[in-house]
Coordinates of C-alpha atoms in Angstrom, one line a residue:
M1 CA 53.4 169.6 69.0
R2 CA 56.7 167.8 69.0
P3 CA 58.7 168.1 65.8
P4 CA 59.4 165.1 63.6
I5 CA 62.9 163.5 63.8
H6 CA 64.0 164.9 60.4
E7 CA 63.5 168.4 61.8
L8 CA 65.5 167.7 65.0
R9 CA 68.4 166.4 63.0
G10 CA 69.7 164.9 66.0
A11 CA 71.3 158.5 66.8
A12 CA 69.1 155.7 66.4
L13 CA 68.9 152.3 67.8
P14 CA 70.6 150.3 65.0
A15 CA 68.5 147.6 63.5
A16 CA 69.8 144.0 63.8
G17 CA 68.8 140.7 62.3
M18 CA 68.3 136.9 62.7
A19 CA 67.0 134.2 60.4
G20 CA 63.5 135.3 59.5
A21 CA 62.0 132.0 58.5
L22 CA 63.0 130.3 61.8
L23 CA 61.7 133.3 63.7
L24 CA 58.3 133.3 62.0
A25 CA 58.0 129.6 62.6
G26 CA 58.8 130.0 66.3
L27 CA 56.3 132.9 66.7
L28 CA 53.5 130.9 65.1
S29 CA 54.1 127.6 67.0
G30 CA 55.2 128.9 70.4
D31 CA 53.2 128.9 73.7
A32 CA 49.5 129.3 73.5
C33 CA 49.5 132.8 74.9
A34 CA 52.0 134.1 72.4
D35 CA 50.3 132.3 69.5
S36 CA 46.9 133.7 70.5
R37 CA 48.2 137.3 70.7
A38 CA 50.1 137.0 67.4
R39 CA 46.9 135.7 65.6
R40 CA 44.9 138.6 67.0
G41 CA 47.2 141.0 65.1
D42 CA 47.8 141.4 61.4
P43 CA 49.9 138.6 59.9
E44 CA 51.2 141.0 57.3
A45 CA 52.5 143.3 60.1
L46 CA 54.4 140.4 61.6
R47 CA 55.8 139.4 58.2
L48 CA 57.2 142.9 57.6
L49 CA 58.9 143.0 61.0
T50 CA 60.3 139.5 60.5
A51 CA 61.8 140.6 57.2
A52 CA 63.3 143.7 58.9
V53 CA 65.2 141.4 61.3
D54 CA 66.8 139.7 58.4
A55 CA 67.4 142.9 56.4
A56 CA 69.4 144.4 59.1
R57 CA 72.1 141.7 58.6
N58 CA 71.8 141.2 54.9
V59 CA 71.4 144.7 53.4
A60 CA 74.5 146.9 52.8
Y61 CA 73.9 150.6 53.5
E62 CA 75.3 153.8 54.8
G63 CA 73.7 156.9 56.1
T64 CA 73.0 159.0 59.2
R65 CA 70.7 158.0 62.1
T66 CA 69.3 160.1 64.9
L67 CA 67.8 159.5 68.3
A68 CA 65.4 162.1 69.8
T69 CA 63.8 161.8 73.2
W70 CA 61.3 164.0 75.0
S71 CA 60.5 164.5 78.6
P72 CA 58.4 167.1 80.5
D73 CA 61.6 169.1 81.0
Q74 CA 63.6 168.9 77.8
A75 CA 64.1 167.4 74.3
S76 CA 67.4 165.7 73.5
T77 CA 69.0 164.4 70.3
A78 CA 72.1 162.6 69.2
Q79 CA 73.4 161.7 65.7
V80 CA 75.6 159.1 64.2
K81 CA 76.9 158.2 60.7
V82 CA 76.8 154.5 60.0
V83 CA 78.2 152.1 57.4
H84 CA 76.9 148.5 57.4
T85 CA 78.6 145.7 55.5
P86 CA 76.9 142.3 55.7
G87 CA 79.1 139.8 57.5
A88 CA 81.5 142.5 58.8
G89 CA 79.1 144.5 60.9
T90 CA 78.3 148.2 61.4
S91 CA 80.8 151.0 61.7
F92 CA 79.7 154.3 63.1
T93 CA 81.1 157.8 63.7
D94 CA 79.2 160.0 66.2
E95 CA 78.7 163.7 65.8
K96 CA 81.6 164.4 68.2
G97 CA 84.1 162.4 66.2
P98 CA 84.8 159.0 67.9
R99 CA 84.5 156.0 65.8
G100 CA 83.3 152.5 66.6
H101 CA 82.4 149.1 65.2
R102 CA 79.8 146.5 66.0
P103 CA 80.2 143.0 64.4
D104 CA 77.1 141.3 63.0
T105 CA 77.6 138.6 65.6
G106 CA 76.9 141.3 68.3
A107 CA 73.6 142.3 66.8
A108 CA 71.7 141.2 69.9
D109 CA 72.9 144.4 71.5
A110 CA 71.0 146.5 69.0
G111 CA 67.5 147.4 67.8
L112 CA 65.1 144.9 66.4
T113 CA 66.2 141.3 67.0
A114 CA 64.5 137.9 66.8
S115 CA 64.0 137.5 70.5
A116 CA 62.8 141.1 70.9
L117 CA 60.3 140.5 68.0
A118 CA 59.0 137.4 69.8
L119 CA 58.2 139.5 72.9
L120 CA 56.7 142.3 70.8
A121 CA 54.3 139.8 69.2
R122 CA 53.4 138.4 72.6
N123 CA 52.9 141.7 74.4
Y124 CA 51.3 143.9 71.7
R125 CA 48.8 143.6 68.9
L126 CA 50.6 144.4 65.6
T127 CA 48.7 146.0 62.8
R128 CA 49.4 147.7 59.5
A129 CA 48.9 151.4 59.1
A130 CA 48.9 153.7 56.1
D131 CA 52.2 153.7 54.2
G132 CA 54.6 156.6 54.7
T133 CA 57.9 158.1 53.5
V134 CA 61.3 158.2 55.2
C135 CA 64.4 159.7 53.5
G136 CA 62.4 159.8 50.2
R137 CA 61.9 156.1 50.4
R138 CA 58.4 154.4 50.5
A139 CA 57.9 152.8 53.9
R140 CA 55.4 150.2 55.2
V141 CA 54.2 151.3 58.6
V142 CA 53.4 148.8 61.5
E143 CA 51.8 149.9 64.7
A144 CA 52.1 148.1 68.1
H145 CA 48.9 148.4 70.2
R146 CA 48.7 148.0 74.0
P147 CA 46.4 145.2 75.3
G148 CA 44.0 147.8 76.6
G149 CA 44.0 149.8 73.4
G150 CA 46.1 152.7 72.2
V151 CA 49.2 152.8 70.1
A152 CA 52.5 152.2 72.0
G153 CA 54.9 152.3 69.1
R154 CA 55.3 152.5 65.3
F155 CA 57.8 151.1 62.9
W156 CA 58.6 152.4 59.4
L157 CA 60.0 149.6 57.2
D158 CA 61.6 150.2 53.8
A159 CA 59.3 148.9 51.0
D160 CA 62.3 147.9 48.8
T161 CA 64.8 146.4 51.3
G162 CA 62.8 145.7 54.4
L163 CA 65.2 147.8 56.6
L164 CA 63.9 149.5 59.7
L165 CA 63.9 153.1 58.7
R166 CA 62.3 154.7 61.8
R167 CA 60.9 153.7 65.2
E168 CA 58.7 155.6 67.5
L169 CA 57.6 155.1 71.1
V170 CA 54.4 156.6 72.4
D171 CA 53.2 157.0 76.0
A172 CA 49.7 156.3 77.2
A173 CA 48.6 159.8 76.5
G174 CA 49.6 159.5 72.9
R175 CA 52.7 161.7 73.2
R176 CA 55.9 160.6 71.5
I177 CA 58.7 159.9 74.0
A178 CA 61.4 158.6 71.7
E179 CA 61.9 158.5 68.0
S180 CA 64.9 157.0 66.2
G181 CA 65.8 156.4 62.6
F182 CA 67.6 157.5 59.4
I183 CA 67.7 161.1 58.2
D184 CA 69.6 160.0 55.2
L185 CA 70.2 156.5 53.7
R186 CA 71.9 155.0 50.7
V187 CA 71.7 151.3 50.0
T188 CA 75.0 150.1 48.7
R189 CA 76.6 146.9 47.3
P190 CA 78.8 145.1 49.8
P191 CA 82.4 144.9 48.8
E192 CA 83.9 141.5 47.7
N193 CA 86.5 141.6 50.4
T194 CA 84.1 141.3 53.4
T195 CA 86.0 138.3 54.7
M196 CA 89.2 140.2 54.7
A197 CA 87.6 143.1 56.5
L198 CA 86.5 140.6 59.2
R199 CA 90.0 139.1 59.5
S200 CA 91.7 142.5 59.8
G201 CA 89.2 143.7 62.4
R202 CA 88.4 146.7 60.3
A203 CA 85.4 147.6 58.4
P204 CA 86.0 149.0 54.9
A205 CA 87.3 152.5 54.9
T206 CA 86.8 152.9 58.6
D207 CA 89.3 153.0 61.5
V208 CA 87.4 151.3 64.3
G209 CA 90.1 150.7 66.9
T210 CA 89.4 153.3 69.6
V211 CA 85.8 152.9 70.4
S212 CA 85.7 149.2 69.8
A213 CA 88.3 148.8 72.5
A214 CA 86.3 151.0 74.8
R215 CA 83.2 148.7 74.6
P216 CA 83.9 146.1 77.4
W217 CA 80.9 143.8 76.9
T218 CA 82.5 140.8 75.2
D219 CA 81.7 138.1 77.8
H220 CA 78.2 136.9 77.0
L221 CA 76.7 135.0 80.0
D222 CA 74.8 131.8 79.5
G223 CA 72.3 130.2 81.8
G224 CA 74.8 128.3 83.9
E225 CA 76.9 131.4 84.4
L226 CA 73.9 133.5 85.4
A227 CA 72.9 130.8 87.9
A228 CA 76.4 130.8 89.4
L229 CA 76.3 134.6 89.8
R230 CA 72.9 134.5 91.4
A231 CA 74.2 131.9 93.9
A232 CA 77.1 134.2 94.6
G233 CA 74.8 137.0 95.6
W234 CA 74.3 139.0 92.4
R235 CA 70.6 140.0 91.8
I236 CA 69.7 139.1 88.2
P237 CA 65.9 139.0 87.9
D238 CA 64.4 137.2 84.9
T239 CA 61.6 139.8 84.7
L240 CA 61.1 143.4 85.7
P241 CA 57.9 145.6 86.1
G242 CA 56.2 146.3 82.8
R243 CA 56.5 142.8 81.3
L244 CA 60.2 143.4 80.7
R245 CA 62.1 140.1 80.3
L246 CA 65.9 139.5 80.5
N247 CA 67.0 139.4 76.8
D248 CA 70.8 139.5 77.1
A249 CA 73.4 139.4 79.8
R250 CA 77.1 140.3 79.6
R251 CA 80.0 140.9 81.9
S252 CA 82.7 143.6 81.5
D253 CA 86.2 142.6 80.6
G254 CA 87.2 143.4 84.2
R255 CA 84.5 141.0 85.4
D256 CA 83.2 143.4 88.0
V257 CA 80.2 144.9 86.2
L258 CA 77.2 143.1 84.6
H259 CA 75.2 144.6 81.7
L260 CA 71.7 143.2 81.7
T261 CA 69.3 144.1 78.8
Y262 CA 65.5 143.8 79.4
T263 CA 62.8 144.4 76.8
D264 CA 59.1 143.9 76.3
G265 CA 59.8 143.9 72.5
L266 CA 59.2 147.6 72.2
A267 CA 61.0 149.5 75.0
T268 CA 64.5 148.4 76.1
V269 CA 66.1 148.9 79.5
S270 CA 69.8 148.5 80.3
V271 CA 70.7 147.6 83.9
F272 CA 74.3 147.8 85.0
V273 CA 75.1 146.0 88.3
Q274 CA 78.4 146.5 90.0
R275 CA 79.7 145.7 93.5
G276 CA 79.9 148.7 95.8
V277 CA 77.6 151.4 97.3
L278 CA 76.6 154.9 96.1
D279 CA 78.5 158.0 97.1
D280 CA 75.7 160.5 97.0
R281 CA 78.2 163.4 97.3
R282 CA 79.2 162.7 93.7
L283 CA 75.6 162.8 92.4
V284 CA 75.4 166.5 91.6
G285 CA 72.5 167.3 89.4
W286 CA 70.6 164.0 90.3
K287 CA 67.2 164.0 91.9
R288 CA 66.8 161.9 95.1
G289 CA 63.5 160.1 95.5
P290 CA 62.0 157.6 97.9
R291 CA 64.2 154.6 99.0
A292 CA 67.4 156.6 98.0
V293 CA 66.7 156.2 94.3
Y294 CA 68.4 158.9 92.2
S295 CA 67.3 159.9 88.8
R296 CA 68.6 162.1 86.0
D297 CA 67.0 163.4 82.8
A298 CA 69.2 163.2 79.7
L299 CA 69.1 161.7 76.2
R300 CA 68.2 158.5 78.1
Q301 CA 66.6 158.4 81.5
W302 CA 68.9 157.3 84.3
A303 CA 68.1 155.9 87.8
L304 CA 70.5 154.7 90.5
A305 CA 69.9 152.5 93.5
S306 CA 72.0 150.5 96.0
D307 CA 71.4 147.6 98.4
G308 CA 74.6 148.2 100.3
E309 CA 76.5 145.5 98.3
H310 CA 75.7 146.4 94.7
V311 CA 74.9 149.5 92.8
Y312 CA 72.1 149.3 90.1
T313 CA 72.2 151.8 87.2
V314 CA 69.1 151.8 85.0
V315 CA 69.3 153.4 81.5
T316 CA 66.3 153.6 79.2
E317 CA 64.6 155.7 76.6
A318 CA 61.3 155.1 78.4
P319 CA 59.9 157.8 80.7
E320 CA 61.7 158.7 83.9
S321 CA 58.9 157.0 86.0
T322 CA 59.8 153.7 84.3
A323 CA 63.5 154.1 85.1
V324 CA 62.7 154.9 88.7
T325 CA 60.2 152.1 89.1
I326 CA 62.7 149.6 87.9
A327 CA 65.5 150.9 90.1
R328 CA 63.3 150.6 93.1
A329 CA 62.4 147.0 92.2
L330 CA 66.0 145.9 91.8
P331 CA 67.5 146.1 95.3
P332 CA 65.9 144.4 98.3
D333 CA 64.0 146.9 100.5
R334 CA 66.7 147.7 103.0
S335 CA 65.7 151.2 104.1
A336 CA 68.4 151.2 106.7
V337 CA 71.1 151.0 104.1
R338 CA 72.8 154.4 103.7
S339 CA 74.5 155.7 100.6
R340 CA 78.2 155.9 101.0
L341 CA 81.5 155.6 99.1
A342 CA 81.5 154.2 95.5
R343 CA 81.9 155.8 92.2
G344 CA 80.5 154.1 89.2
A345 CA 77.8 156.3 87.6
R346 CA 80.6 158.2 85.8
R347 CA 82.2 155.0 84.8
I348 CA 79.0 153.5 83.5
A349 CA 78.2 156.7 81.6
S350 CA 81.5 156.3 79.6
W351 CA 80.3 152.9 78.4
V352 CA 76.7 153.8 77.4
N353 CA 76.3 154.1 73.7
P354 CA 73.2 156.2 72.8
F355 CA 72.9 154.3 69.6
D356 CA 72.4 150.9 71.2

């Protein structure tokens, strides 16, 4: 039996928030399919998750979060200390020492967001389960059920503040494949100088310069920019296998790499697209599969593919088979294309934050 996250002591996907009232109205008055699926679930479960989206922005807290993932070959963990100040954002220090900062305006990069919750309610049946306890705090538990039956994920939500305390992904056989959440948490009162913290670019009591500068995804792409990139030959699908939908798109400061985020509301997949081709001589420790798709088992599952013009790097906490399936679906089927030149996997790895 896999140990619970508090025994692994290993970073979680930080929660993020939007305006809950607007979200709930959108979910209950959206298209017929989404509306029907939401009604088949428990309205109380949806209400709790909606409150969690708001709480992530509005509640001041500090603590330690962990992420644990399991595969047939290994178990991996990571850990981060976090401080969230409403309006200023979240500062974090990982277990190896580097520090970073995410403004509240960048919350779409992290955890439970309004758009992700809309997809969650569309793709899964949400129900209440028996209450639990996380970090000594009473938690409301919500389960996400697959259309064909079976639990796909669970959420533990703080009964006092609404914060997302823990999240769990479960495979079709009922095995946990990923678990993220707090192993200690203290709800705090936000300082009065939040505005000053924003203007100075520093969160209270935290030096955030080094890692913030290393996160290159400041250029958010709108619909017009995505259309222009597609016309220029970049492959940016709106959907991927497994009911995954494009939820966010950004471009690196150097403008040569795209970061596409896909989700079905529960699982999240990052796809990095860059011009070039793979140099398979550099992929030591990677497994080569059909159609020259390479995969690697780590804290997150990785898969690489190339169409001869672009390299696609898939990173997800979902099983390796999911990462490989998505990587195969991204490039056109050009079996004659050979892997050559290019570097990039190492460059991408330096940008991936395990806590996103």
